Amino acid sequence: FWGLSVVLIKLSTLLKAAGIDSLQNNDFSYQLSKINPNTFEEEFFFPGTLPAGNEQITSIDIADGEWKLYAVPRQNNLLSFDVLTISFLGLVLAGTCGMFAKELASRSEELSRQVDEKILLLAKALREKETAMNRITDSVVSVDKEWRYTFLNDAALVTHPLGREKTIGKVIWDVHPEMNGSVFQDKYHEAMQTQ
């Protein structure tokens, strides 16, 4: 027994049965097409066209007539809400980090400037002290708590033949071993203890 049967279905009924009865679905756009047997061109049956070159298009081939059903996600552009939100937060974070880095850099520059000013003031004060000490005609020496020379005025150079550069930083007892056990050593120790 050979026979022929034809089933006619309204497009709206087919779409409702497929669960795509609303072509303006929030998540997807749909398109139904068929290859025309006379022109061999694809004919579309829903209003609108498919975006060209979209990698997110998914199609299903339907047998018996070379039908295709396309589903295209609606949020396929780069300006979706999620991307805009993340971009905005990234901009805010970058701006905050930039302002923080600028503030740190300006503080660093300000501290560097203040340090330079203090160094200049200290150098000026040291020059003034040396000038005043060198005007004294008596020998003036300064030692630290470890008995190392820290200063010699010009008058003290007479008793220090190695000169200022080779004497500063050396222990007084090494420079003048003849003072060991003398009244000078006792008086130096007394002066150090009583300040």
GROMACS .gro file of C-alpha atoms in nm:
model
  195
    1PHE     CA    1   0.000   0.000   0.000
    2TRP     CA    2   0.145   0.331  -0.110
    3GLY     CA    3   0.003   0.661  -0.007
    4LEU     CA    4   0.067   1.026   0.040
    5SER     CA    5  -0.019   1.227   0.345
    6VAL     CA    6   0.010   1.600   0.400
    7VAL     CA    7  -0.013   1.769   0.736
    8LEU     CA    8  -0.086   2.139   0.743
    9ILE     CA    9   0.000   2.330   1.058
   10LYS     CA   10  -0.048   2.698   1.117
   11LEU     CA   11   0.283   2.874   1.181
   12SER     CA   12   0.155   3.013   1.512
   13THR     CA   13   0.060   2.661   1.627
   14LEU     CA   14   0.405   2.526   1.529
   15LEU     CA   15   0.581   2.809   1.714
   16LYS     CA   16   0.367   2.758   2.024
   17ALA     CA   17   0.439   2.383   2.022
   18ALA     CA   18   0.813   2.455   1.990
   19GLY     CA   19   0.803   2.699   2.282
   20ILE     CA   20   0.902   2.997   2.068
   21ASP     CA   21   0.558   3.145   2.021
   22SER     CA   22   0.692   3.492   2.099
   23LEU     CA   23   0.943   3.593   1.833
   24GLN     CA   24   1.044   3.881   2.055
   25ASN     CA   25   1.164   3.656   2.337
   26ASN     CA   26   1.382   3.845   2.588
   27ASP     CA   27   1.677   3.612   2.553
   28PHE     CA   28   1.674   3.504   2.188
   29SER     CA   29   1.567   3.610   1.841
   30TYR     CA   30   1.444   3.337   1.606
   31GLN     CA   31   1.438   3.293   1.229
   32LEU     CA   32   1.295   3.014   1.016
   33SER     CA   33   1.428   2.954   0.665
   34LYS     CA   34   1.398   2.713   0.374
   35ILE     CA   35   1.600   2.668   0.057
   36ASN     CA   36   1.384   2.757  -0.242
   37PRO     CA   37   1.399   2.456  -0.481
   38ASN     CA   38   1.374   2.682  -0.788
   39THR     CA   39   1.627   2.956  -0.701
   40PHE     CA   40   1.837   2.758  -0.450
   41GLU     CA   41   1.839   3.068  -0.228
   42GLU     CA   42   1.754   3.072   0.141
   43GLU     CA   43   1.416   3.233   0.214
   44PHE     CA   44   1.335   3.369   0.561
   45PHE     CA   45   0.983   3.356   0.705
   46PHE     CA   46   1.002   3.576   1.017
   47PRO     CA   47   1.040   3.953   1.007
   48GLY     CA   48   1.397   4.078   1.044
   49THR     CA   49   1.722   3.928   0.924
   50LEU     CA   50   2.008   3.747   1.090
   51PRO     CA   51   2.312   3.954   1.181
   52ALA     CA   52   2.599   3.882   0.942
   53GLY     CA   53   2.913   3.715   1.075
   54ASN     CA   54   2.771   3.643   1.419
   55GLU     CA   55   2.947   3.343   1.573
   56GLN     CA   56   2.671   3.299   1.829
   57ILE     CA   57   2.407   3.194   1.574
   58THR     CA   58   2.287   2.839   1.623
   59SER     CA   59   2.085   2.661   1.355
   60ILE     CA   60   1.904   2.329   1.347
   61ASP     CA   61   1.844   2.149   1.019
   62ILE     CA   62   1.495   2.007   0.989
   63ALA     CA   63   1.457   1.713   0.753
   64ASP     CA   64   1.210   1.695   0.464
   65GLY     CA   65   1.246   2.020   0.282
   66GLU     CA   66   1.575   2.162   0.403
   67TRP     CA   67   1.426   2.383   0.669
   68LYS     CA   68   1.649   2.566   0.922
   69LEU     CA   69   1.557   2.718   1.257
   70TYR     CA   70   1.802   2.983   1.384
   71ALA     CA   71   1.836   3.103   1.743
   72VAL     CA   72   2.045   3.416   1.809
   73PRO     CA   73   2.116   3.543   2.164
   74ARG     CA   74   1.992   3.899   2.207
   75GLN     CA   75   2.282   4.010   2.430
   76ASN     CA   76   2.548   3.943   2.170
   77ASN     CA   77   2.683   4.297   2.161
   78LEU     CA   78   2.975   4.417   2.370
   79LEU     CA   79   2.768   4.685   2.541
   80SER     CA   80   2.554   4.450   2.751
   81PHE     CA   81   2.467   4.551   3.105
   82ASP     CA   82   2.720   4.311   3.261
   83VAL     CA   83   3.007   4.437   3.047
   84LEU     CA   84   2.914   4.800   3.113
   85THR     CA   85   2.893   4.738   3.487
   86ILE     CA   86   3.231   4.564   3.499
   87SER     CA   87   3.384   4.834   3.279
   88PHE     CA   88   3.248   5.108   3.503
   89LEU     CA   89   3.377   4.937   3.816
   90GLY     CA   90   3.715   4.889   3.645
   91LEU     CA   91   3.727   5.259   3.559
   92VAL     CA   92   3.638   5.357   3.915
   93LEU     CA   93   3.906   5.123   4.053
   94ALA     CA   94   4.166   5.250   3.804
   95GLY     CA   95   4.081   5.611   3.888
   96THR     CA   96   4.104   5.544   4.261
   97CYS     CA   97   4.438   5.366   4.223
   98GLY     CA   98   4.564   5.649   4.001
   99MET     CA   99   4.468   5.913   4.256
  100PHE     CA  100   4.629   5.710   4.534
  101ALA     CA  101   4.951   5.670   4.332
  102LYS     CA  102   4.954   6.043   4.252
  103GLU     CA  103   4.909   6.127   4.620
  104LEU     CA  104   5.196   5.896   4.717
  105ALA     CA  105   5.418   6.044   4.447
  106SER     CA  106   5.340   6.401   4.554
  107ARG     CA  107   5.409   6.313   4.918
  108SER     CA  108   5.737   6.155   4.817
  109GLU     CA  109   5.831   6.467   4.619
  110GLU     CA  110   5.734   6.691   4.912
  111LEU     CA  111   5.937   6.482   5.159
  112SER     CA  112   6.234   6.484   4.923
  113ARG     CA  113   6.210   6.862   4.892
  114GLN     CA  114   6.191   6.902   5.272
  115VAL     CA  115   6.491   6.671   5.321
  116ASP     CA  116   6.691   6.874   5.068
  117GLU     CA  117   6.600   7.197   5.251
  118LYS     CA  118   6.704   7.051   5.588
  119ILE     CA  119   7.034   6.925   5.442
  120LEU     CA  120   7.108   7.274   5.310
  121LEU     CA  121   7.024   7.429   5.648
  122LEU     CA  122   7.239   7.172   5.829
  123ALA     CA  123   7.531   7.227   5.592
  124LYS     CA  124   7.502   7.603   5.646
  125ALA     CA  125   7.493   7.559   6.024
  126LEU     CA  126   7.799   7.330   6.011
  127ARG     CA  127   7.990   7.584   5.799
  128GLU     CA  128   7.899   7.861   6.044
  129LYS     CA  129   8.006   7.645   6.340
  130GLU     CA  130   8.337   7.558   6.174
  131THR     CA  131   8.397   7.924   6.087
  132ALA     CA  132   8.331   8.028   6.447
  133MET     CA  133   8.545   7.747   6.590
  134ASN     CA  134   8.832   7.820   6.351
  135ARG     CA  135   8.836   8.186   6.466
  136ILE     CA  136   8.929   8.070   6.816
  137THR     CA  137   9.305   8.097   6.856
  138ASP     CA  138   9.320   7.815   7.114
  139SER     CA  139   9.324   7.449   7.011
  140VAL     CA  140   8.967   7.304   7.006
  141VAL     CA  141   8.903   6.931   6.956
  142SER     CA  142   8.586   6.726   6.986
  143VAL     CA  143   8.563   6.350   7.052
  144ASP     CA  144   8.267   6.111   7.075
  145LYS     CA  145   8.193   5.858   7.353
  146GLU     CA  146   8.434   5.606   7.196
  147TRP     CA  147   8.712   5.868   7.207
  148ARG     CA  148   8.713   5.916   6.829
  149TYR     CA  149   8.792   6.262   6.692
  150THR     CA  150   8.489   6.437   6.543
  151PHE     CA  151   8.631   6.791   6.501
  152LEU     CA  152   8.965   6.981   6.498
  153ASN     CA  153   8.986   7.357   6.455
  154ASP     CA  154   9.271   7.522   6.264
  155ALA     CA  155   9.469   7.596   6.585
  156ALA     CA  156   9.454   7.223   6.682
  157LEU     CA  157   9.632   7.123   6.360
  158VAL     CA  158   9.962   7.236   6.513
  159THR     CA  159   9.947   6.942   6.759
  160HIS     CA  160   9.804   6.700   6.501
  161PRO     CA  161  10.060   6.663   6.222
  162LEU     CA  162   9.855   6.401   6.029
  163GLY     CA  163   9.606   6.674   5.936
  164ARG     CA  164   9.231   6.700   5.976
  165GLU     CA  165   9.130   6.427   5.721
  166LYS     CA  166   9.366   6.161   5.862
  167THR     CA  167   9.285   6.240   6.227
  168ILE     CA  168   8.904   6.264   6.228
  169GLY     CA  169   8.752   5.923   6.311
  170LYS     CA  170   9.065   5.791   6.489
  171VAL     CA  171   9.084   5.722   6.863
  172ILE     CA  172   9.262   5.997   7.054
  173TRP     CA  173   9.480   5.746   7.245
  174ASP     CA  174   9.602   5.594   6.916
  175VAL     CA  175   9.691   5.935   6.772
  176HIS     CA  176   9.864   6.046   7.097
  177PRO     CA  177   9.995   5.729   7.271
  178GLU     CA  178  10.213   5.950   7.492
  179MET     CA  179   9.897   6.065   7.676
  180ASN     CA  180   9.820   5.712   7.807
  181GLY     CA  181   9.854   5.713   8.188
  182SER     CA  182   9.908   6.088   8.203
  183VAL     CA  183   9.721   6.365   8.385
  184PHE     CA  184   9.567   6.461   8.046
  185GLN     CA  185   9.404   6.117   8.015
  186ASP     CA  186   9.266   6.145   8.370
  187LYS     CA  187   9.124   6.494   8.300
  188TYR     CA  188   8.972   6.380   7.969
  189HIS     CA  189   8.798   6.089   8.148
  190GLU     CA  190   8.679   6.324   8.424
  191ALA     CA  191   8.541   6.568   8.166
  192MET     CA  192   8.361   6.283   7.983
  193GLN     CA  193   8.202   6.155   8.307
  194THR     CA  194   8.092   6.496   8.434
  195GLN     CA  195   8.001   6.623   8.087
   0.00000   0.00000   0.00000
